[in-house]
Every structure is written in C-alpha cells, then in structure tokens.
Amino acid sequence: MAQPLVKKDDDGDDEMDYSPFLGIEKGAVLQEARAFHDPQLDARRCSQVITKLLYLLNQGETFTKVEATEVFFAVTKLFQSKDTGLRRMVYLIIKELSPSNDEVIIVTSSLMKDMNSKTDMYRANAIRVLCRITDGTLLTQIERYLKQAIVDKNPVVASAALVSGIHLLQTNPEIVKRWSNEVQEAVQSRAALVQFHALALLHQIRQNDRLAVSKLVTSLTKGSVRSPLAQCLLIRYTSQVIRETNNSQSGERPFFDFLESCLRHKAEMVIFEAARAITELTGVTNRELTPAITVLQLFLSSSKPVLRFAAVRTLNKVAMTHPLAVTNCNIDMESLISDQNRSIATLAITTLLKTGNESSVDRLMKQITNFMSDIADEFKIVVVEAIRSLCLKFPLKYRSLMNFLSNILREEGGFEYKKAIVDSIVILIRDIPDAKENGLIHLCEFIEDCEFTYLSTQILHFLGNEGPKTSDPSKYIRYIYNRVILENATVRAAAVSTLAKFGALVGSLKPRIFVLLRRCLFDIDDEVRDRATLYLNTLQGDDSIGETDNDVKEFLFGSLDVPLSNLETSLQNYEPSEEPFDISSVPKEVKSQPLTEKKAPGKVPTGLGAPISNPTPTVDAYEKLISSIPEFSSFGKLFKSSAPVELTEAETEYAVSVVKHIFDGHVVFQYNCTNTIPEQLLENVTVFVDASEAEEFSEVVLKPLRSLPYDSPGQTFVAFEKPEGVPAVGKFSNLLKFIVKEVDPATGEAEDEGVEDEYQLEDLEIVAADYILKVGVSNFRNAWESMDPDSERVDEYGLGARESLAEAVSAVINLLGMQPCEGTDVVPSNSRSHSCLLSGIFIGNVKVLVRLSFGIDGPKQVAMKLTVRSDDPAISDAIHEIVANG
Amino acid sequence: MESCPSIKNILLLDSDGKRVAVKYYTDDWPTLAAKLAFENSVYTKTHKTNARSEAEIIMFDNHIVVYKFIQDLHFFVTGGDEENELILATVLQGFFDAVGLLLRNNVDKRTALENLDLILLCLDEIVDGGIVLETEASVIAGKVATNSLDGSGSFSEQTISQALATAREHLARSLLK
C-alpha cells in the first residue's frame, strides 16, 4: 500500500499536508516494535509505535503471518507496564491482530488478571478482548467472571460483558443461555445502556421461545425501560409478538396502546421507531395508521435532514398499500421536492406520484420536469417507474405522462435510465390502446438519435410487431429505413428485418419495401445482405396461392415452437455431419420452471420482448407450452391461465402447485411438481383427480410425468371436458401418485426397483372468476355508453357485516376476477359509500363492464348495487348469478 | 426487524476521500478493494453536499449512510436499509462530538492524525462488533481520556510532545522551502 500522504508532498507547495505519519514504512515500524522487548519500557514511545502499527493496518496494510506473530509476542510483553494509556493501546492492537488459537494462550492469563483488576476500565476492556479472541474451551473457565461482570455495579463493565455475550451467543449458545438469570437482573439496571444491552441479549437467548418473548414484552411494556435504544428494541419485539399473535379477528390489537404511547415519547428515535412499527403492522387499519402518520407528518418539516428522510421514506412505503392515508401529507411533501437532499426529494416525488389523484397529475408533472434535470440517473429511474404506474392507474392522463416520458427520453442519460423509459413507454403502449400510435412515434424519434445499439434493436423489433397493425403503417418506414443508412451493422440488420415485416404484413406497402430491401443487398455487412436476400426471395413468392404466403410468414416471423434453451442445448450437442440438424428433434418439454415463477401481484412485467396481444406475457408462455403438447392441440385457443395455486404446505416432501388453463370446452390442470428429497427419484408421476363434486366435468386426458429427479421441477397435466362456453364450477380433490425409487446420494444412481406410493394434495376449485379475463378499458364512461343499454341488468345485494368498506370492495373484485378501472379499487378512509368500476372479458370473448355502488351503515352492514352491461345479455345475468352465489 | 440495531461501519475520511480512520463491523465488504470502493462511492456521492450544520443522509446499494463534515474531515456511519435512521444519526453525533471533545475543538485532519490513538480508542468505545456501546459524547470521550490523562504525568509529557511535533513540522517546512 503506497501511502497516499507521501505522494501528496511531491508537488512541494507550501500548502502541503503535514502528517505525523509522513513517509511511514512498514519495515521501519516493525523494527521500532523491538522497543517492546526493552527491559526499561518507555510507555509513551511504545504507545506511539502501536499507534503507527494501527495506522498501517487502518490504511489497509497487511502483515504476513510471521510479522503478525512477531508483533503479537512483542505486544504481550507490554502487560508488564503499569501505564493505563499503553494498556488501552495493547487491548486495541490485540483485537486488530486477531491472534490464532495457540497464540491466545499467551495473553489469556494476563487478560484474566485484568478481568479481576480493581480498575473498572481494565475489567471492561479485558472482557471485551478476551471474548473477542477466545474459543469455547476457554469460555468455560471464565464463565464465572463473566456472570459476575454482567451484574457489576459499574455500567461499563456490565455492558462489556453483555455485548460480549451477544457475540458469543453465535458461537457458544449453550454457555451463554446459562446466564439468563444474571441478564434478567441486568434488564432492571438503572444505567440506560446496560438495560439496552441486557434486553438485546435476553431476547436473543429466548428468541425461539414465543411464550417467553411474549412474557418479556408484557412485563416491560408496563414501563420501566429508560434508555431510548432499549425502548426501540422493545418496540421491535412488541411488533414481533403482535405479528405472531395474528388474530385477524376485528377488535383491539394487543399492545397497540403501547406502540401508540411511544409516539409521545420524548426521544425522536423512539417516536420514529413506533410510527414505523405501526405502519408495518399486518392489516393495519386507517384508524391505527392515523396517529403514526400525524407524527411522521411533523417530521417532514423538521430542520434535520435525517428526520425528514426517515419520515418520507416510511410514508413512501405506506403509500404503496394505503395511498389515501398519506394524502394529508401532500402539501408538506410538495415542499420537499425542492429539498437540498436529493434522496429526500426523490422519495417525496415518488410518494406524491403514488398518492396523487387524477386532477393533480398535470401540476405534479410540471414540478417534476424542473426537478429531473438535477438528480442522478438512479433517482430518475425511480421516478420513471413511479410515473409508469401512475399512468396505468389513470389511463386518461396518458397524453401528458407520455409526453413527459418522451421529453426525458431526449435528454442526456445513461443506458439503464433510457432503458427504464423505453420499457415504460412499451408497457403503456401495451396496456393503453389509445396511447399506441403516439408512443410508437416517440420511440421512432428516439432511435433517430440513440447511442445504444441494444435499445435500437429492441425498438425496431417492437416496431415490426406493432407498426403494421396501426392505421397508417407507412409513416414508420422512413424512420426505419434511416437506420439502414445511418447505423452500425447490428442495427441495420434489425432494421432490415423490421422492414420485411412491414412488407409481409401490409400488402399495399410491399412493392415499396422491396425497393428498399434491394438497396440493402449492397450493404457492406454480411448479415445485413443475408437478411435482405432471404426476405426478398421468400416474400417475393408473387401473387401465388395464399396458403404458401402464410407459410412463408410463419417461417419468417412465427415463433419457434421449441423453448430457446432446449434449442441451444441441442445445437451445442449437434456434431457436424452429413445429417442436417433437425429442429423437430429438439425436446419441447420445458425443463426449467420459468413459467411458474410467482409474479408479485400487481407487478407489471417489463421488457420489450413481451408480446402485446396478451394482457400478461405468462399467458403467452403457457399458450406455447400447452400447444406444444399434442393431446391438447384440439382444444382451441387458450382463454385464460390462472396464477399458480399451492396444493402443498411449504417445506413438505413434495411441492406441488397447479395452474388452471381454461379453454372454451376444456379445462387443463397443470401440476408443477418439485421433489425436495435428494434420496428419491420419482417416476410415472400422475395426479389422480376426483371430480365427483364437479358434475359438469369429465376427465379426457391424463399426461404423466415420466421422471421427477430431486430439485428439478416437472409438470404433469390432467384435462377435463366441460360444456362449451358455460362457466361451469366445481371442486376437485387431488392425489399425487408415483413410483418412488431410492437414490444413492454418493453416486446419484437410482435403484432399479421402485415402490408405488401416493401423497394427498389439497383440493382445487374452479370458480366463476376463472372464466373472466382482467382487461382494462382506458375510458370507462365511453366504453359504458357504447354498450347496448338493453344488456343492462341491475340488482341490489346485502353483503352482511364487513370489517370495512374497503374489505367488502376487494372481496367483490376478487369474486368477479375483473380489472378495476381508473383507480376505483382504492376506498378513501372513513367514507360511507363508494363506487367501483370493473371491466373484463367473459369466456367466449364477451366484453363485460360492471358498476358497483357500495354503502355502509352503522353496524358495518354493507349493501351493494350491481349494474352490468355486456355484449350479451345472458352474460349480464351470469355475472349477477356469480355475485348471488358468491 | 427483530434484531438489535447494528452498525455496518464507521468511516472518518479526509476532504479528498482518503482514510483517516475506518472501522468495519460486518462482512459486507470482504476485501480491501471492496472497502475502498465503498469509501470512494460514499465520498463521491456526498462530498458536494453541505453537511456542516446538520447531519445529512443518503441511501444507496441497500445501505443508509449518515454523515457530517467539519473542516477537512468527513464523518460517516453506515447501517442496513432497514435500520432506524435516527439511531444511526445518534451514533454519528456521538462520534462527532466525542472527537470534538477529545481534540479540544481543533477538529481537522492534522490534529486527528496527531491524535490518532484517541480517534481509534474513540471508535472502539462507540461500537463493539456492530452493536452500539455508547452514544453519549461526554461518556465516550471520558472513557478514552482516562487513559491519556490519569496516566503517569502524561499531561506535561503531552505538551512536550506537542511542542516537539510543532518544531518538527516547522523544520520540515523550512527545509522544503
């Protein structure tokens, strides 16, 4: 390690840094350490040498094993000195040198002597050093002293012993657990920090004993905790107890009074800890939130940045789940946009974006525009993501939000930032049909001046998919062809493919596209020429039969019907020979389980590659999977795939989840199975489904899974026939059947003989919501009015006693499985009535719109008026039936 | 969040982002290179801000860093992103004020290096293995100072050594001119 300070004085100017360590060298200092062996110890000089050694270590210098040992032995000599200052430095360097076990023995006796010294400072430090360097065997020898130290009347000694106990609990839990009586006593200490350390240790000793923790909390919350730090700990333990009690029944939450009283503590640290604990309670109600939000709001206008940051960060989290609870703070939050601290400003902006209502969007966007220019990219990405979700929430505002995104797209920024913007625009185009043309033009303009090849190619691909479907595809051609003229080879090749897609899909443009493609034949790059040649020759199948035309398109632009990873492996295994590579030899079964990855609910999938025609990319992936199985090919188009439902408890021998695939006249259950036992290989895995409680369903296909090795998930399928287009419901009980073979863990080989076995799974239900697709509309009122009023069906329902209005609203939304529109799924706190707008597509491609009006009266009785319009009046009735039965 | 509040590191850097004294309590930065990279990014992200009157705060890479500057010294305390920011700020304030007391309000890089032993002892008294030991500046300074003050006549000796240091410095300067 060169000394940075040495370099400094090379420039030789008067202002140079003076440092007492100027020109220090490891070798020289090690020489100086010989002074430790001097019979007449010079305490001051020795201290200085130790400081120099510590300085070297601190600057990142390392000592070799030999050097460290030498220094360590020399240092042990210094215990002879009576100088307290030197002794402190000795303690310090022993900890830094972290001697090995055989070396520790040398200092043990000296340290044990110090542990029983009359000087408190010696006792405290010797305990800390000894516990740091000791191993288990020595611990039993000193245990007696440590127990005494815990209840020592000197708080420094007690704290040293307690903190050492916390560290030792990791390595020698059985010993430390024997100290709990002493620790218990120390919790009652009058010294603030002793109490804190004792509480921390006591909790760690008992953390696996729920009852003991609960008792501890009960006794301490009655008040006797003095230190703010200890109080913070107590708040954490209390919320742990609350979480584990989890009585979801309405009524008073235990210990909530305690948390609330902490909001009036005099230390800000405690107030904040309590406020945060309240906001993080599971299923926190608005009434519980209010006092916490109020103190956080006060913090927002504090003069201390740390306090403002803490408050706005917590409110930001609250805004994700309870946006309306935070709206009271919006005025304070807006003033934070101009905060000196950009972290605070960014958090304030994103919170505002989450809590804002439709009318405030425009004003907010104006403020953000000024703000964006002076923050770092990482903050900008956060803002872009917040704007994206805002736009999805208020589709009517897409124009101003899309404009904002396109404006920032033109400004300076790094790759990650630009990618976040482009992804956002793509998602908006996908989810808000009205925004499509506008968004595509913005993307076109962006690639005119885009320095990132990756983004250019992704956008070109996306244009090729979407552009031909717009009302005027020809206007994109210029942008695309410009890329062929101006860009690098990778982008040029992508542009050629995009041009070809336009040519293939838009008949009227075909001749003009061909002119452009012919020019590409003279490109200097092989790939570009090859692509142009391929497209020209295949697409030129002039005015021949329509069927071949379709074949060509399928060949050029259709998706490969094999998983890419499988194709990759097969290609790698292919050895060059006379025999050509046969794509049909690639296995179609999906090996890994990317499909069943649980998507966080409400999380918007990102990425340019995601197809646009489907509301979620998973459906597309499922569709590919299902259509690759010949038995299911006759079922027609996949209507909907549910999210995976777990059929086993967590951490059981076999983990099974099911995905329900709904077709017009069929239902397919996809069982995703994982074998979690390394010693077993499962073969011929099937699920035996008992459909006796689902009369309208009859089993038609059973597709077993040939083998299920340890920890590599596989799928088995069961298909049922049901009356066409009818939303039949029913309950299915499942039994996993398989042949189990023992596997030798050493060799990984399975035995030849297997045993038949079965495993009970949980039941599975097909409900009405499975037949409705969540599809939003951008303008509910227009869509509503364009529907035939004759299809309207109105009725009123009593929903009985509900915990809150919000709970009733979400229950109905879940029952129908429809998409809430215009953010109406959020119920303002304390409101007595609420309207909710839903849209969806019923099986058979029937569009359905629903208006719900809720009212709540005194004893929490909720009444609901349900108005349905749809393309087919029969479906309107069906929706009412679902609600009536639900 | 059931765990005890914990400190990941305490850094004392100079106004160029170079180490004066640092102490790491966790394995989040296993190598020297990782530590230096962290110090560098902390420094570059914060050195333009004004953290002189009130402690400032920044969050990045799942860490929360609270910091405060005086003269050419930058004080930092780092915790995890779930940590109570105010606890970190209290530790920072304790460290900052204790150093002020120990250096008798001459808080700058040069004095800090001259009294590096005090700074290191101070770090040792604030946090032990990530657990907060003490946050009250006067108590911390008191614990550190007992060593240097009640030792055998260290008061006079200290003044002599200070005089020597000053003389040495003057000599160095005159030689360089």
mmCIF file with all atom_site columns, C-alpha atoms in Angstrom, chain A residues 120-229:
data_model
loop_
_atom_site.group_PDB
_atom_site.id
_atom_site.type_symbol
_atom_site.label_atom_id
_atom_site.label_alt_id
_atom_site.label_comp_id
_atom_site.label_asym_id
_atom_site.label_entity_id
_atom_site.label_seq_id
_atom_site.pdbx_PDB_ins_code
_atom_site.Cartn_x
_atom_site.Cartn_y
_atom_site.Cartn_z
_atom_site.occupancy
_atom_site.B_iso_or_equiv
_atom_site.pdbx_formal_charge
_atom_site.auth_seq_id
_atom_site.auth_comp_id
_atom_site.auth_asym_id
_atom_site.auth_atom_id
_atom_site.pdbx_PDB_model_num
ATOM 1   C CA . ASP A 1 120 ? -13.042 -0.731  36.029 1.00 0.00 ? 120 ASP A CA 1
ATOM 2   C CA . MET A 1 121 ? -11.525 0.291   32.727 1.00 0.00 ? 121 MET A CA 1
ATOM 3   C CA . TYR A 1 122 ? -9.206  -2.746  32.800 1.00 0.00 ? 122 TYR A CA 1
ATOM 4   C CA . ARG A 1 123 ? -12.064 -5.068  33.680 1.00 0.00 ? 123 ARG A CA 1
ATOM 5   C CA . ALA A 1 124 ? -14.346 -3.828  30.913 1.00 0.00 ? 124 ALA A CA 1
ATOM 6   C CA . ASN A 1 125 ? -11.698 -3.912  28.227 1.00 0.00 ? 125 ASN A CA 1
ATOM 7   C CA . ALA A 1 126 ? -10.151 -7.201  29.242 1.00 0.00 ? 126 ALA A CA 1
ATOM 8   C CA . ILE A 1 127 ? -13.600 -8.811  28.996 1.00 0.00 ? 127 ILE A CA 1
ATOM 9   C CA . ARG A 1 128 ? -14.143 -7.449  25.523 1.00 0.00 ? 128 ARG A CA 1
ATOM 10  C CA . VAL A 1 129 ? -10.714 -8.509  24.290 1.00 0.00 ? 129 VAL A CA 1
ATOM 11  C CA . LEU A 1 130 ? -10.851 -11.940 25.833 1.00 0.00 ? 130 LEU A CA 1
ATOM 12  C CA . CYS A 1 131 ? -14.321 -12.686 24.488 1.00 0.00 ? 131 CYS A CA 1
ATOM 13  C CA . ARG A 1 132 ? -13.269 -11.494 21.059 1.00 0.00 ? 132 ARG A CA 1
ATOM 14  C CA . ILE A 1 133 ? -10.259 -13.773 20.769 1.00 0.00 ? 133 ILE A CA 1
ATOM 15  C CA . THR A 1 134 ? -11.298 -16.730 22.857 1.00 0.00 ? 134 THR A CA 1
ATOM 16  C CA . ASP A 1 135 ? -12.685 -20.091 21.806 1.00 0.00 ? 135 ASP A CA 1
ATOM 17  C CA . GLY A 1 136 ? -15.231 -22.323 23.534 1.00 0.00 ? 136 GLY A CA 1
ATOM 18  C CA . THR A 1 137 ? -12.864 -24.228 25.792 1.00 0.00 ? 137 THR A CA 1
ATOM 19  C CA . LEU A 1 138 ? -11.533 -21.141 27.478 1.00 0.00 ? 138 LEU A CA 1
ATOM 20  C CA . LEU A 1 139 ? -15.005 -19.735 27.854 1.00 0.00 ? 139 LEU A CA 1
ATOM 21  C CA . THR A 1 140 ? -15.976 -22.325 30.465 1.00 0.00 ? 140 THR A CA 1
ATOM 22  C CA . GLN A 1 141 ? -13.025 -21.153 32.578 1.00 0.00 ? 141 GLN A CA 1
ATOM 23  C CA . ILE A 1 142 ? -14.011 -17.520 32.521 1.00 0.00 ? 142 ILE A CA 1
ATOM 24  C CA . GLU A 1 143 ? -17.762 -18.027 32.574 1.00 0.00 ? 143 GLU A CA 1
ATOM 25  C CA . ARG A 1 144 ? -17.935 -17.397 36.324 1.00 0.00 ? 144 ARG A CA 1
ATOM 26  C CA . TYR A 1 145 ? -16.266 -13.998 35.972 1.00 0.00 ? 145 TYR A CA 1
ATOM 27  C CA . LEU A 1 146 ? -18.484 -13.034 33.075 1.00 0.00 ? 146 LEU A CA 1
ATOM 28  C CA . LYS A 1 147 ? -21.623 -13.822 35.060 1.00 0.00 ? 147 LYS A CA 1
ATOM 29  C CA . GLN A 1 148 ? -20.349 -11.608 37.851 1.00 0.00 ? 148 GLN A CA 1
ATOM 30  C CA . ALA A 1 149 ? -19.477 -8.866  35.400 1.00 0.00 ? 149 ALA A CA 1
ATOM 31  C CA . ILE A 1 150 ? -22.997 -8.826  33.969 1.00 0.00 ? 150 ILE A CA 1
ATOM 32  C CA . VAL A 1 151 ? -24.352 -7.692  37.319 1.00 0.00 ? 151 VAL A CA 1
ATOM 33  C CA . ASP A 1 152 ? -21.363 -5.499  38.113 1.00 0.00 ? 152 ASP A CA 1
ATOM 34  C CA . LYS A 1 153 ? -22.321 -2.150  39.550 1.00 0.00 ? 153 LYS A CA 1
ATOM 35  C CA . ASN A 1 154 ? -20.109 -0.371  37.051 1.00 0.00 ? 154 ASN A CA 1
ATOM 36  C CA . PRO A 1 155 ? -22.213 0.048   33.898 1.00 0.00 ? 155 PRO A CA 1
ATOM 37  C CA . VAL A 1 156 ? -19.197 -0.056  31.578 1.00 0.00 ? 156 VAL A CA 1
ATOM 38  C CA . VAL A 1 157 ? -18.174 -3.457  32.902 1.00 0.00 ? 157 VAL A CA 1
ATOM 39  C CA . ALA A 1 158 ? -21.725 -4.784  32.745 1.00 0.00 ? 158 ALA A CA 1
ATOM 40  C CA . SER A 1 159 ? -22.175 -3.546  29.193 1.00 0.00 ? 159 SER A CA 1
ATOM 41  C CA . ALA A 1 160 ? -18.868 -5.056  28.117 1.00 0.00 ? 160 ALA A CA 1
ATOM 42  C CA . ALA A 1 161 ? -19.924 -8.444  29.446 1.00 0.00 ? 161 ALA A CA 1
ATOM 43  C CA . LEU A 1 162 ? -23.420 -8.230  27.939 1.00 0.00 ? 162 LEU A CA 1
ATOM 44  C CA . VAL A 1 163 ? -22.228 -7.177  24.498 1.00 0.00 ? 163 VAL A CA 1
ATOM 45  C CA . SER A 1 164 ? -19.624 -9.918  24.557 1.00 0.00 ? 164 SER A CA 1
ATOM 46  C CA . GLY A 1 165 ? -22.453 -12.283 25.473 1.00 0.00 ? 165 GLY A CA 1
ATOM 47  C CA . ILE A 1 166 ? -24.370 -11.207 22.364 1.00 0.00 ? 166 ILE A CA 1
ATOM 48  C CA . HIS A 1 167 ? -21.352 -12.017 20.200 1.00 0.00 ? 167 HIS A CA 1
ATOM 49  C CA . LEU A 1 168 ? -20.630 -15.309 21.967 1.00 0.00 ? 168 LEU A CA 1
ATOM 50  C CA . LEU A 1 169 ? -24.220 -16.466 21.590 1.00 0.00 ? 169 LEU A CA 1
ATOM 51  C CA . GLN A 1 170 ? -23.486 -17.022 17.897 1.00 0.00 ? 170 GLN A CA 1
ATOM 52  C CA . THR A 1 171 ? -20.657 -19.445 18.619 1.00 0.00 ? 171 THR A CA 1
ATOM 53  C CA . ASN A 1 172 ? -21.391 -20.887 22.063 1.00 0.00 ? 172 ASN A CA 1
ATOM 54  C CA . PRO A 1 173 ? -25.137 -20.598 22.592 1.00 0.00 ? 173 PRO A CA 1
ATOM 55  C CA . GLU A 1 174 ? -25.388 -23.330 25.232 1.00 0.00 ? 174 GLU A CA 1
ATOM 56  C CA . ILE A 1 175 ? -22.994 -21.484 27.556 1.00 0.00 ? 175 ILE A CA 1
ATOM 57  C CA . VAL A 1 176 ? -24.500 -18.044 27.153 1.00 0.00 ? 176 VAL A CA 1
ATOM 58  C CA . LYS A 1 177 ? -28.000 -19.402 27.706 1.00 0.00 ? 177 LYS A CA 1
ATOM 59  C CA . ARG A 1 178 ? -26.978 -20.326 31.244 1.00 0.00 ? 178 ARG A CA 1
ATOM 60  C CA . TRP A 1 179 ? -26.589 -16.654 32.080 1.00 0.00 ? 179 TRP A CA 1
ATOM 61  C CA . SER A 1 180 ? -30.218 -15.701 31.699 1.00 0.00 ? 180 SER A CA 1
ATOM 62  C CA . ASN A 1 181 ? -30.801 -15.075 35.426 1.00 0.00 ? 181 ASN A CA 1
ATOM 63  C CA . GLU A 1 182 ? -27.987 -12.520 35.542 1.00 0.00 ? 182 GLU A CA 1
ATOM 64  C CA . VAL A 1 183 ? -29.111 -10.967 32.273 1.00 0.00 ? 183 VAL A CA 1
ATOM 65  C CA . GLN A 1 184 ? -32.650 -10.739 33.594 1.00 0.00 ? 184 GLN A CA 1
ATOM 66  C CA . GLU A 1 185 ? -31.304 -8.827  36.576 1.00 0.00 ? 185 GLU A CA 1
ATOM 67  C CA . ALA A 1 186 ? -29.334 -6.507  34.331 1.00 0.00 ? 186 ALA A CA 1
ATOM 68  C CA . VAL A 1 187 ? -32.503 -5.611  32.417 1.00 0.00 ? 187 VAL A CA 1
ATOM 69  C CA . GLN A 1 188 ? -33.605 -3.832  35.570 1.00 0.00 ? 188 GLN A CA 1
ATOM 70  C CA . SER A 1 189 ? -30.371 -1.826  35.703 1.00 0.00 ? 189 SER A CA 1
ATOM 71  C CA . ARG A 1 190 ? -30.586 1.889   36.253 1.00 0.00 ? 190 ARG A CA 1
ATOM 72  C CA . ALA A 1 191 ? -27.920 2.514   33.629 1.00 0.00 ? 191 ALA A CA 1
ATOM 73  C CA . ALA A 1 192 ? -29.525 3.201   30.288 1.00 0.00 ? 192 ALA A CA 1
ATOM 74  C CA . LEU A 1 193 ? -27.168 1.295   28.041 1.00 0.00 ? 193 LEU A CA 1
ATOM 75  C CA . VAL A 1 194 ? -26.831 -1.695  30.331 1.00 0.00 ? 194 VAL A CA 1
ATOM 76  C CA . GLN A 1 195 ? -30.572 -2.065  30.057 1.00 0.00 ? 195 GLN A CA 1
ATOM 77  C CA . PHE A 1 196 ? -30.334 -1.867  26.278 1.00 0.00 ? 196 PHE A CA 1
ATOM 78  C CA . HIS A 1 197 ? -27.609 -4.499  26.029 1.00 0.00 ? 197 HIS A CA 1
ATOM 79  C CA . ALA A 1 198 ? -29.278 -6.766  28.564 1.00 0.00 ? 198 ALA A CA 1
ATOM 80  C CA . LEU A 1 199 ? -32.590 -6.588  26.716 1.00 0.00 ? 199 LEU A CA 1
ATOM 81  C CA . ALA A 1 200 ? -30.925 -7.392  23.407 1.00 0.00 ? 200 ALA A CA 1
ATOM 82  C CA . LEU A 1 201 ? -29.145 -10.400 24.891 1.00 0.00 ? 201 LEU A CA 1
ATOM 83  C CA . LEU A 1 202 ? -32.158 -11.662 26.792 1.00 0.00 ? 202 LEU A CA 1
ATOM 84  C CA . HIS A 1 203 ? -34.282 -11.540 23.669 1.00 0.00 ? 203 HIS A CA 1
ATOM 85  C CA . GLN A 1 204 ? -31.680 -13.384 21.656 1.00 0.00 ? 204 GLN A CA 1
ATOM 86  C CA . ILE A 1 205 ? -31.433 -16.073 24.296 1.00 0.00 ? 205 ILE A CA 1
ATOM 87  C CA . ARG A 1 206 ? -35.191 -16.549 24.250 1.00 0.00 ? 206 ARG A CA 1
ATOM 88  C CA . GLN A 1 207 ? -35.984 -15.755 20.654 1.00 0.00 ? 207 GLN A CA 1
ATOM 89  C CA . ASN A 1 208 ? -37.132 -19.262 19.828 1.00 0.00 ? 208 ASN A CA 1
ATOM 90  C CA . ASP A 1 209 ? -39.490 -19.368 22.752 1.00 0.00 ? 209 ASP A CA 1
ATOM 91  C CA . ARG A 1 210 ? -42.535 -17.401 21.712 1.00 0.00 ? 210 ARG A CA 1
ATOM 92  C CA . LEU A 1 211 ? -44.186 -17.530 25.082 1.00 0.00 ? 211 LEU A CA 1
ATOM 93  C CA . ALA A 1 212 ? -41.087 -16.227 26.859 1.00 0.00 ? 212 ALA A CA 1
ATOM 94  C CA . VAL A 1 213 ? -40.759 -13.337 24.411 1.00 0.00 ? 213 VAL A CA 1
ATOM 95  C CA . SER A 1 214 ? -44.401 -12.510 24.870 1.00 0.00 ? 214 SER A CA 1
ATOM 96  C CA . LYS A 1 215 ? -43.972 -12.535 28.664 1.00 0.00 ? 215 LYS A CA 1
ATOM 97  C CA . LEU A 1 216 ? -40.897 -10.354 28.402 1.00 0.00 ? 216 LEU A CA 1
ATOM 98  C CA . VAL A 1 217 ? -42.755 -7.825  26.298 1.00 0.00 ? 217 VAL A CA 1
ATOM 99  C CA . THR A 1 218 ? -45.774 -7.883  28.589 1.00 0.00 ? 218 THR A CA 1
ATOM 100 C CA . SER A 1 219 ? -43.734 -7.109  31.666 1.00 0.00 ? 219 SER A CA 1
ATOM 101 C CA . LEU A 1 220 ? -41.557 -4.435  30.074 1.00 0.00 ? 220 LEU A CA 1
ATOM 102 C CA . THR A 1 221 ? -44.277 -2.549  28.232 1.00 0.00 ? 221 THR A CA 1
ATOM 103 C CA . LYS A 1 222 ? -45.739 -1.681  31.618 1.00 0.00 ? 222 LYS A CA 1
ATOM 104 C CA . GLY A 1 223 ? -42.915 0.828   31.774 1.00 0.00 ? 223 GLY A CA 1
ATOM 105 C CA . SER A 1 224 ? -39.510 0.688   33.393 1.00 0.00 ? 224 SER A CA 1
ATOM 106 C CA . VAL A 1 225 ? -37.422 0.994   30.269 1.00 0.00 ? 225 VAL A CA 1
ATOM 107 C CA . ARG A 1 226 ? -35.373 4.164   30.407 1.00 0.00 ? 226 ARG A CA 1
ATOM 108 C CA . SER A 1 227 ? -32.968 4.124   27.518 1.00 0.00 ? 227 SER A CA 1
ATOM 109 C CA . PRO A 1 228 ? -34.319 5.226   24.142 1.00 0.00 ? 228 PRO A CA 1
ATOM 110 C CA . LEU A 1 229 ? -32.315 2.495   22.455 1.00 0.00 ? 229 LEU A CA 1
#
